[in-house]
Amino acid sequence: MKKFFSLLLAAILVAGMLTTFTSANTLPNLGMNDTISGMPSNAENVQYLSDLYNTNVVDNQNKTVELDRGYHDYLLVFADGTRREISTSTGDANGNRTIENGITYNKRDIALGYYGTKFEKGLGVHPDAVGKPDRYIVYDVSKLNVNRFYAVVGGTGRNITDPKTKDYYLEFEVLGSKSATYDANSFESLAIATNIRQHLIAEFDIDITGYNFIKLAVRMTDNSASNTSCGAAWGGACVYTGTEPVGPSFGEAAQPDAFTLSDIGIYAGISSDYLKNSAYLSDLPMGDSSNNNNNASSINAPYGDPDGVINIGDMSTMLWSGIGMHPKKPSEGEAYTIYDVSEYACDRFYSIVGITNANGKNGAGSGVIFGVYGDYGDGNYVLLAQSPVITKTASGEFDVDITGVKNLKLAVICGGNTNASSACAWADASLYSTTGTPNLPTEPTEPETEPTVKPTTKPTTKPTTAPTEAPASDSASEFPIGIVIGIAAAVVVAVAVVVVIIVIKKKKAN
């Protein structure tokens, strides 16, 4: 009965809530051997900021902004790990030079990173001196119908790219404003990439949903010697429309159709044919679990809110059973919860998943990816099913074949560059059987006041000693004869006592 009402409540739409992204996040330097992910293949409506410079820039604090070119009259390239300077003295009359890897560079190209990756589009800029105000560009993106910003950032100047100059560091920051009109004081930080030097780069891919203005700021860090020859670039800087936030994935799922996305808070649930053969995971013994900061998963409550109710999705669907989790930082791998399911004789796993609104901050991070793994007894976990990146505005349900699985692992990872405010839940997480009666624990029943089967014969002998407690009655319609006789005897004694007292009083009166 409890499961029936929980699934019924899952289909009720309660209230919509808006997503807000307010936290500033430090992006890690990708390092010399890392490659660039690039924009997702499903990016739509891509608009390069260099093409919008003359029409959409509302504030610019750079002395010079180079459009689709590096900042200086020379190019420093880390191609195949070797630093090369390309200028009119080393190239042809047009400043072109073909180097050992067969790629031709021009002194005005934008080339970043260890591999000298070229960007046809971008913004070349130069920071001010240490301690001076930011150099920045502000774009109005309110009418572009976009929801994401992308760029690869790095240095282009001699001191930034030369390994011998160790005290020159760039910092790039993306800020956003939701103000209806341009207000220089209304910006909040969205992401920061710091300590960029030599061949190091960083890649931004940021949700800018709801922001009308974006600011691209560059500065020297406080530990820098100066800003001399410290050119920089926003390589491939653009805004675009993305159908999903960009983030990592678990890999190729063995059951790609075992997850169904829902953006309206309605779920199929477990078929009524099998509902009686199901049990909540939260009612079964949990094995190992590890979440953000290595904390344990929560039972029947949102992560970080032990007294709360599980609300998930943009419709805040309420559910009463589940496992609360929180992804770890991107560099720390997956958060997980493990159950040994080998003894229950169930062949399927079901759950509704989504971001919870614990602490009132749900949806402020990069979203969450959910994955279901199975260990078939050899200690190796196989990815059975996974979700896309789930944000505040979506949820979904798993219905996974777990035939032969010994250990079931429920894993989550953050869907982008931050795990901030990403508490999530496996609501109504259940095991069930489609092949027969499973070996599941039953819910405790209410104690009965009478035996379920009445005795067919009366006892042939009386007990030799009085029982310490009165025996329970057989039924409401059969009152024990012994109790009747006892009550009658007590009445007779009481009447006799009263008669004696009356007689004694009359004698005294005479």
PDB file of C-alpha atoms in Angstrom, residues 168-396:
ATOM      1  CA  TYR A 168      53.893  35.806 -15.238  1.00  0.00           C
ATOM      2  CA  TYR A 169      50.387  34.413 -14.735  1.00  0.00           C
ATOM      3  CA  LEU A 170      47.096  35.207 -16.476  1.00  0.00           C
ATOM      4  CA  GLU A 171      43.613  34.922 -15.006  1.00  0.00           C
ATOM      5  CA  PHE A 172      40.427  34.757 -17.102  1.00  0.00           C
ATOM      6  CA  GLU A 173      36.947  35.266 -15.656  1.00  0.00           C
ATOM      7  CA  VAL A 174      33.450  35.071 -17.151  1.00  0.00           C
ATOM      8  CA  LEU A 175      30.741  37.092 -15.411  1.00  0.00           C
ATOM      9  CA  GLY A 176      27.014  37.490 -16.088  1.00  0.00           C
ATOM     10  CA  SER A 177      24.291  40.046 -15.433  1.00  0.00           C
ATOM     11  CA  LYS A 178      20.536  39.474 -15.417  1.00  0.00           C
ATOM     12  CA  SER A 179      19.765  43.171 -15.386  1.00  0.00           C
ATOM     13  CA  ALA A 180      17.249  44.253 -18.039  1.00  0.00           C
ATOM     14  CA  THR A 181      19.518  47.152 -19.021  1.00  0.00           C
ATOM     15  CA  TYR A 182      23.285  47.391 -18.789  1.00  0.00           C
ATOM     16  CA  ASP A 183      24.399  47.926 -15.191  1.00  0.00           C
ATOM     17  CA  ALA A 184      28.134  47.679 -14.499  1.00  0.00           C
ATOM     18  CA  ASN A 185      27.485  46.795 -10.842  1.00  0.00           C
ATOM     19  CA  SER A 186      25.102  43.898 -11.468  1.00  0.00           C
ATOM     20  CA  PHE A 187      27.597  41.220 -12.598  1.00  0.00           C
ATOM     21  CA  GLU A 188      28.256  37.967 -10.771  1.00  0.00           C
ATOM     22  CA  SER A 189      31.103  35.544 -11.384  1.00  0.00           C
ATOM     23  CA  LEU A 190      30.260  32.407 -13.371  1.00  0.00           C
ATOM     24  CA  ALA A 191      33.687  30.782 -13.811  1.00  0.00           C
ATOM     25  CA  ILE A 192      37.386  31.549 -13.372  1.00  0.00           C
ATOM     26  CA  ALA A 193      40.541  30.052 -14.921  1.00  0.00           C
ATOM     27  CA  THR A 194      43.666  31.106 -13.042  1.00  0.00           C
ATOM     28  CA  ASN A 195      47.468  30.731 -13.197  1.00  0.00           C
ATOM     29  CA  ILE A 196      47.537  30.305 -16.978  1.00  0.00           C
ATOM     30  CA  ARG A 197      51.090  30.443 -18.320  1.00  0.00           C
ATOM     31  CA  GLN A 198      53.557  28.750 -20.670  1.00  0.00           C
ATOM     32  CA  HIS A 199      51.655  25.988 -22.551  1.00  0.00           C
ATOM     33  CA  LEU A 200      48.716  25.762 -20.145  1.00  0.00           C
ATOM     34  CA  ILE A 201      45.182  26.475 -21.310  1.00  0.00           C
ATOM     35  CA  ALA A 202      41.661  26.221 -19.886  1.00  0.00           C
ATOM     36  CA  GLU A 203      38.341  25.510 -21.559  1.00  0.00           C
ATOM     37  CA  PHE A 204      35.083  27.248 -20.664  1.00  0.00           C
ATOM     38  CA  ASP A 205      31.639  25.851 -21.437  1.00  0.00           C
ATOM     39  CA  ILE A 206      29.182  27.744 -19.253  1.00  0.00           C
ATOM     40  CA  ASP A 207      25.420  27.840 -18.834  1.00  0.00           C
ATOM     41  CA  ILE A 208      24.328  31.470 -19.350  1.00  0.00           C
ATOM     42  CA  THR A 209      20.580  30.843 -19.253  1.00  0.00           C
ATOM     43  CA  GLY A 210      18.800  33.957 -17.985  1.00  0.00           C
ATOM     44  CA  TYR A 211      21.798  36.281 -18.339  1.00  0.00           C
ATOM     45  CA  ASN A 212      21.348  39.339 -20.563  1.00  0.00           C
ATOM     46  CA  PHE A 213      24.983  40.492 -20.491  1.00  0.00           C
ATOM     47  CA  ILE A 214      28.275  38.590 -20.238  1.00  0.00           C
ATOM     48  CA  LYS A 215      31.634  40.097 -19.304  1.00  0.00           C
ATOM     49  CA  LEU A 216      34.965  38.587 -20.393  1.00  0.00           C
ATOM     50  CA  ALA A 217      37.680  39.798 -18.020  1.00  0.00           C
ATOM     51  CA  VAL A 218      41.440  39.197 -18.094  1.00  0.00           C
ATOM     52  CA  ARG A 219      44.045  40.223 -15.501  1.00  0.00           C
ATOM     53  CA  MET A 220      47.502  39.424 -14.174  1.00  0.00           C
ATOM     54  CA  THR A 221      47.457  37.487 -10.903  1.00  0.00           C
ATOM     55  CA  ASP A 222      48.881  39.133  -7.791  1.00  0.00           C
ATOM     56  CA  ASN A 223      52.007  36.959  -7.880  1.00  0.00           C
ATOM     57  CA  SER A 224      52.986  38.106 -11.393  1.00  0.00           C
ATOM     58  CA  ALA A 225      56.128  40.143 -12.017  1.00  0.00           C
ATOM     59  CA  SER A 226      54.471  42.502 -14.520  1.00  0.00           C
ATOM     60  CA  ASN A 227      52.267  42.510 -17.613  1.00  0.00           C
ATOM     61  CA  THR A 228      55.109  43.006 -20.085  1.00  0.00           C
ATOM     62  CA  SER A 229      54.626  40.913 -23.247  1.00  0.00           C
ATOM     63  CA  CYS A 230      51.686  39.043 -21.725  1.00  0.00           C
ATOM     64  CA  GLY A 231      49.241  38.831 -24.612  1.00  0.00           C
ATOM     65  CA  ALA A 232      46.208  36.564 -24.216  1.00  0.00           C
ATOM     66  CA  ALA A 233      43.342  35.202 -26.278  1.00  0.00           C
ATOM     67  CA  TRP A 234      39.786  33.914 -25.988  1.00  0.00           C
ATOM     68  CA  GLY A 235      40.128  31.237 -28.655  1.00  0.00           C
ATOM     69  CA  GLY A 236      36.912  30.257 -30.449  1.00  0.00           C
ATOM     70  CA  ALA A 237      34.897  32.530 -28.157  1.00  0.00           C
ATOM     71  CA  CYS A 238      31.213  32.139 -28.984  1.00  0.00           C
ATOM     72  CA  VAL A 239      27.702  31.798 -27.622  1.00  0.00           C
ATOM     73  CA  TYR A 240      25.397  29.009 -28.715  1.00  0.00           C
ATOM     74  CA  THR A 241      22.194  27.114 -28.015  1.00  0.00           C
ATOM     75  CA  GLY A 242      22.794  23.762 -26.345  1.00  0.00           C
ATOM     76  CA  THR A 243      20.107  21.140 -25.827  1.00  0.00           C
ATOM     77  CA  GLU A 244      21.970  19.736 -22.798  1.00  0.00           C
ATOM     78  CA  PRO A 245      24.742  21.040 -20.531  1.00  0.00           C
ATOM     79  CA  VAL A 246      28.142  19.638 -21.424  1.00  0.00           C
ATOM     80  CA  GLY A 247      29.633  17.118 -19.060  1.00  0.00           C
ATOM     81  CA  PRO A 248      31.403  13.783 -18.706  1.00  0.00           C
ATOM     82  CA  SER A 249      29.679  10.458 -19.172  1.00  0.00           C
ATOM     83  CA  PHE A 250      30.194   6.949 -17.830  1.00  0.00           C
ATOM     84  CA  GLY A 251      30.747   5.428 -21.284  1.00  0.00           C
ATOM     85  CA  GLU A 252      28.692   3.100 -23.468  1.00  0.00           C
ATOM     86  CA  ALA A 253      25.655   1.723 -21.634  1.00  0.00           C
ATOM     87  CA  ALA A 254      24.684  -1.913 -22.165  1.00  0.00           C
ATOM     88  CA  GLN A 255      20.981  -0.994 -22.046  1.00  0.00           C
ATOM     89  CA  PRO A 256      20.659   2.378 -23.814  1.00  0.00           C
ATOM     90  CA  ASP A 257      16.848   2.347 -23.649  1.00  0.00           C
ATOM     91  CA  ALA A 258      16.612   1.644 -19.917  1.00  0.00           C
ATOM     92  CA  PHE A 259      16.292   5.349 -19.038  1.00  0.00           C
ATOM     93  CA  THR A 260      13.368   7.607 -19.972  1.00  0.00           C
ATOM     94  CA  LEU A 261      13.610  11.385 -19.669  1.00  0.00           C
ATOM     95  CA  SER A 262      10.648  13.306 -18.247  1.00  0.00           C
ATOM     96  CA  ASP A 263      10.273  17.080 -18.186  1.00  0.00           C
ATOM     97  CA  ILE A 264       6.722  17.138 -16.838  1.00  0.00           C
ATOM     98  CA  GLY A 265       7.078  15.022 -13.708  1.00  0.00           C
ATOM     99  CA  ILE A 266       5.000  12.035 -14.868  1.00  0.00           C
ATOM    100  CA  TYR A 267       6.430   8.525 -14.716  1.00  0.00           C
ATOM    101  CA  ALA A 268       5.327   5.070 -15.847  1.00  0.00           C
ATOM    102  CA  GLY A 269       6.296   3.364 -12.585  1.00  0.00           C
ATOM    103  CA  ILE A 270       6.476  -0.370 -11.993  1.00  0.00           C
ATOM    104  CA  SER A 271       3.766  -2.293 -13.824  1.00  0.00           C
ATOM    105  CA  SER A 272       0.832  -3.152 -11.564  1.00  0.00           C
ATOM    106  CA  ASP A 273       1.404  -6.801 -12.543  1.00  0.00           C
ATOM    107  CA  TYR A 274       4.712  -6.786 -10.657  1.00  0.00           C
ATOM    108  CA  LEU A 275       4.140  -4.192  -7.947  1.00  0.00           C
ATOM    109  CA  LYS A 276       3.374  -6.880  -5.383  1.00  0.00           C
ATOM    110  CA  ASN A 277       6.740  -8.483  -6.211  1.00  0.00           C
ATOM    111  CA  SER A 278       8.759  -5.366  -5.354  1.00  0.00           C
ATOM    112  CA  ALA A 279      10.600  -3.842  -2.425  1.00  0.00           C
ATOM    113  CA  TYR A 280      12.306  -0.513  -1.806  1.00  0.00           C
ATOM    114  CA  LEU A 281      16.111  -0.573  -1.680  1.00  0.00           C
ATOM    115  CA  SER A 282      15.862   1.748   1.320  1.00  0.00           C
ATOM    116  CA  ASP A 283      14.247  -1.140   3.249  1.00  0.00           C
ATOM    117  CA  LEU A 284      17.183  -3.455   2.455  1.00  0.00           C
ATOM    118  CA  PRO A 285      20.678  -3.440   3.971  1.00  0.00           C
ATOM    119  CA  MET A 286      23.013  -1.029   2.169  1.00  0.00           C
ATOM    120  CA  GLY A 287      26.605  -1.948   1.390  1.00  0.00           C
ATOM    121  CA  ASP A 288      29.303   0.643   0.741  1.00  0.00           C
ATOM    122  CA  SER A 289      28.559   4.254  -0.204  1.00  0.00           C
ATOM    123  CA  SER A 290      30.688   7.338  -0.877  1.00  0.00           C
ATOM    124  CA  ASN A 291      29.554  10.823  -1.838  1.00  0.00           C
ATOM    125  CA  ASN A 292      31.039  14.306  -1.808  1.00  0.00           C
ATOM    126  CA  ASN A 293      33.693  14.468   0.950  1.00  0.00           C
ATOM    127  CA  ASN A 294      33.244  10.669   1.283  1.00  0.00           C
ATOM    128  CA  ASN A 295      29.956  11.063   3.158  1.00  0.00           C
ATOM    129  CA  ALA A 296      27.467   8.182   3.227  1.00  0.00           C
ATOM    130  CA  SER A 297      24.271   8.178   1.199  1.00  0.00           C
ATOM    131  CA  SER A 298      21.059   9.112   3.013  1.00  0.00           C
ATOM    132  CA  ILE A 299      17.989   6.892   3.352  1.00  0.00           C
ATOM    133  CA  ASN A 300      14.469   8.144   2.579  1.00  0.00           C
ATOM    134  CA  ALA A 301      15.616  11.781   2.715  1.00  0.00           C
ATOM    135  CA  PRO A 302      17.480  14.262   0.517  1.00  0.00           C
ATOM    136  CA  TYR A 303      21.238  14.345   0.914  1.00  0.00           C
ATOM    137  CA  GLY A 304      22.099  16.889   3.604  1.00  0.00           C
ATOM    138  CA  ASP A 305      18.498  17.193   4.799  1.00  0.00           C
ATOM    139  CA  PRO A 306      17.681  14.161   6.982  1.00  0.00           C
ATOM    140  CA  ASP A 307      14.260  15.527   7.995  1.00  0.00           C
ATOM    141  CA  GLY A 308      13.208  16.555   4.493  1.00  0.00           C
ATOM    142  CA  VAL A 309      10.990  15.037   1.838  1.00  0.00           C
ATOM    143  CA  ILE A 310      12.455  14.061  -1.528  1.00  0.00           C
ATOM    144  CA  ASN A 311      11.371  16.645  -4.119  1.00  0.00           C
ATOM    145  CA  ILE A 312      12.822  16.295  -7.605  1.00  0.00           C
ATOM    146  CA  GLY A 313      12.490  17.914 -11.003  1.00  0.00           C
ATOM    147  CA  ASP A 314      11.149  21.277 -12.089  1.00  0.00           C
ATOM    148  CA  MET A 315       7.689  20.184 -10.984  1.00  0.00           C
ATOM    149  CA  SER A 316       9.009  19.350  -7.486  1.00  0.00           C
ATOM    150  CA  THR A 317       7.445  15.883  -7.518  1.00  0.00           C
ATOM    151  CA  MET A 318       7.312  14.565  -3.925  1.00  0.00           C
ATOM    152  CA  LEU A 319       8.344  11.002  -3.118  1.00  0.00           C
ATOM    153  CA  TRP A 320       8.664   9.311   0.252  1.00  0.00           C
ATOM    154  CA  SER A 321      11.250   6.601  -0.380  1.00  0.00           C
ATOM    155  CA  GLY A 322      14.687   6.799  -1.910  1.00  0.00           C
ATOM    156  CA  ILE A 323      18.439   7.221  -1.602  1.00  0.00           C
ATOM    157  CA  GLY A 324      19.916  10.716  -1.338  1.00  0.00           C
ATOM    158  CA  MET A 325      23.328  11.297  -2.943  1.00  0.00           C
ATOM    159  CA  HIS A 326      25.712  14.091  -3.980  1.00  0.00           C
ATOM    160  CA  PRO A 327      28.322  13.911  -6.776  1.00  0.00           C
ATOM    161  CA  LYS A 328      31.979  14.437  -5.980  1.00  0.00           C
ATOM    162  CA  LYS A 329      34.192  17.083  -7.559  1.00  0.00           C
ATOM    163  CA  PRO A 330      34.965  16.458 -11.261  1.00  0.00           C
ATOM    164  CA  SER A 331      38.532  15.363 -10.477  1.00  0.00           C
ATOM    165  CA  GLU A 332      37.445  12.888  -7.767  1.00  0.00           C
ATOM    166  CA  GLY A 333      35.448  10.406  -9.820  1.00  0.00           C
ATOM    167  CA  GLU A 334      32.019   8.984  -9.166  1.00  0.00           C
ATOM    168  CA  ALA A 335      29.904   8.973  -6.026  1.00  0.00           C
ATOM    169  CA  TYR A 336      28.223   5.608  -5.466  1.00  0.00           C
ATOM    170  CA  THR A 337      25.924   3.423  -3.390  1.00  0.00           C
ATOM    171  CA  ILE A 338      26.219  -0.395  -3.513  1.00  0.00           C
ATOM    172  CA  TYR A 339      23.677  -3.095  -2.630  1.00  0.00           C
ATOM    173  CA  ASP A 340      24.172  -6.856  -2.619  1.00  0.00           C
ATOM    174  CA  VAL A 341      21.036  -8.008  -4.484  1.00  0.00           C
ATOM    175  CA  SER A 342      22.010 -11.626  -5.091  1.00  0.00           C
ATOM    176  CA  GLU A 343      19.677 -13.170  -2.488  1.00  0.00           C
ATOM    177  CA  TYR A 344      16.454 -11.431  -3.517  1.00  0.00           C
ATOM    178  CA  ALA A 345      15.707 -13.287  -6.790  1.00  0.00           C
ATOM    179  CA  CYS A 346      14.744 -10.069  -8.616  1.00  0.00           C
ATOM    180  CA  ASP A 347      15.449  -9.424 -12.278  1.00  0.00           C
ATOM    181  CA  ARG A 348      14.742  -5.689 -12.569  1.00  0.00           C
ATOM    182  CA  PHE A 349      15.662  -2.380 -10.907  1.00  0.00           C
ATOM    183  CA  TYR A 350      13.424   0.710 -10.978  1.00  0.00           C
ATOM    184  CA  SER A 351      13.999   4.295  -9.847  1.00  0.00           C
ATOM    185  CA  ILE A 352      12.979   7.903 -10.494  1.00  0.00           C
ATOM    186  CA  VAL A 353      15.982  10.242 -10.494  1.00  0.00           C
ATOM    187  CA  GLY A 354      16.500  13.990 -10.309  1.00  0.00           C
ATOM    188  CA  ILE A 355      18.059  16.929  -8.530  1.00  0.00           C
ATOM    189  CA  THR A 356      16.628  17.560  -5.058  1.00  0.00           C
ATOM    190  CA  ASN A 357      16.003  20.984  -3.600  1.00  0.00           C
ATOM    191  CA  ALA A 358      17.915  20.318  -0.387  1.00  0.00           C
ATOM    192  CA  ASN A 359      19.227  23.570   1.091  1.00  0.00           C
ATOM    193  CA  GLY A 360      17.180  25.509  -1.451  1.00  0.00           C
ATOM    194  CA  LYS A 361      20.005  25.460  -3.995  1.00  0.00           C
ATOM    195  CA  ASN A 362      19.100  22.712  -6.414  1.00  0.00           C
ATOM    196  CA  GLY A 363      20.053  23.302 -10.022  1.00  0.00           C
ATOM    197  CA  ALA A 364      22.835  25.799  -9.262  1.00  0.00           C
ATOM    198  CA  GLY A 365      25.582  23.380 -10.312  1.00  0.00           C
ATOM    199  CA  SER A 366      26.436  21.710 -13.612  1.00  0.00           C
ATOM    200  CA  GLY A 367      23.760  19.026 -13.366  1.00  0.00           C
ATOM    201  CA  VAL A 368      24.145  15.327 -12.577  1.00  0.00           C
ATOM    202  CA  ILE A 369      24.561  12.153 -14.644  1.00  0.00           C
ATOM    203  CA  PHE A 370      23.111   8.958 -13.119  1.00  0.00           C
ATOM    204  CA  GLY A 371      24.530   5.515 -13.906  1.00  0.00           C
ATOM    205  CA  VAL A 372      23.421   1.972 -12.982  1.00  0.00           C
ATOM    206  CA  TYR A 373      26.154  -0.687 -12.786  1.00  0.00           C
ATOM    207  CA  GLY A 374      26.017  -4.438 -12.234  1.00  0.00           C
ATOM    208  CA  ASP A 375      28.679  -6.807 -10.906  1.00  0.00           C
ATOM    209  CA  TYR A 376      27.899 -10.363 -12.060  1.00  0.00           C
ATOM    210  CA  GLY A 377      30.110 -11.974  -9.428  1.00  0.00           C
ATOM    211  CA  ASP A 378      33.564 -11.395 -10.914  1.00  0.00           C
ATOM    212  CA  GLY A 379      34.158  -8.038  -9.220  1.00  0.00           C
ATOM    213  CA  ASN A 380      33.895  -6.082 -12.482  1.00  0.00           C
ATOM    214  CA  TYR A 381      31.093  -3.559 -12.789  1.00  0.00           C
ATOM    215  CA  VAL A 382      29.321  -3.286 -16.135  1.00  0.00           C
ATOM    216  CA  LEU A 383      27.517  -0.042 -17.024  1.00  0.00           C
ATOM    217  CA  LEU A 384      23.922  -1.117 -17.603  1.00  0.00           C
ATOM    218  CA  ALA A 385      22.191   2.223 -18.112  1.00  0.00           C
ATOM    219  CA  GLN A 386      22.776   5.932 -17.681  1.00  0.00           C
ATOM    220  CA  SER A 387      20.953   9.228 -17.962  1.00  0.00           C
ATOM    221  CA  PRO A 388      21.992  12.336 -19.864  1.00  0.00           C
ATOM    222  CA  VAL A 389      22.904  15.381 -17.775  1.00  0.00           C
ATOM    223  CA  ILE A 390      19.931  16.009 -15.464  1.00  0.00           C
ATOM    224  CA  THR A 391      19.423  19.586 -14.288  1.00  0.00           C
ATOM    225  CA  LYS A 392      16.731  21.222 -12.168  1.00  0.00           C
ATOM    226  CA  THR A 393      14.409  21.380 -15.153  1.00  0.00           C
ATOM    227  CA  ALA A 394      14.290  17.628 -15.856  1.00  0.00           C
ATOM    228  CA  SER A 395      14.054  14.209 -14.270  1.00  0.00           C
ATOM    229  CA  GLY A 396      13.522  10.669 -15.464  1.00  0.00           C
TER     230      GLY A 396
END
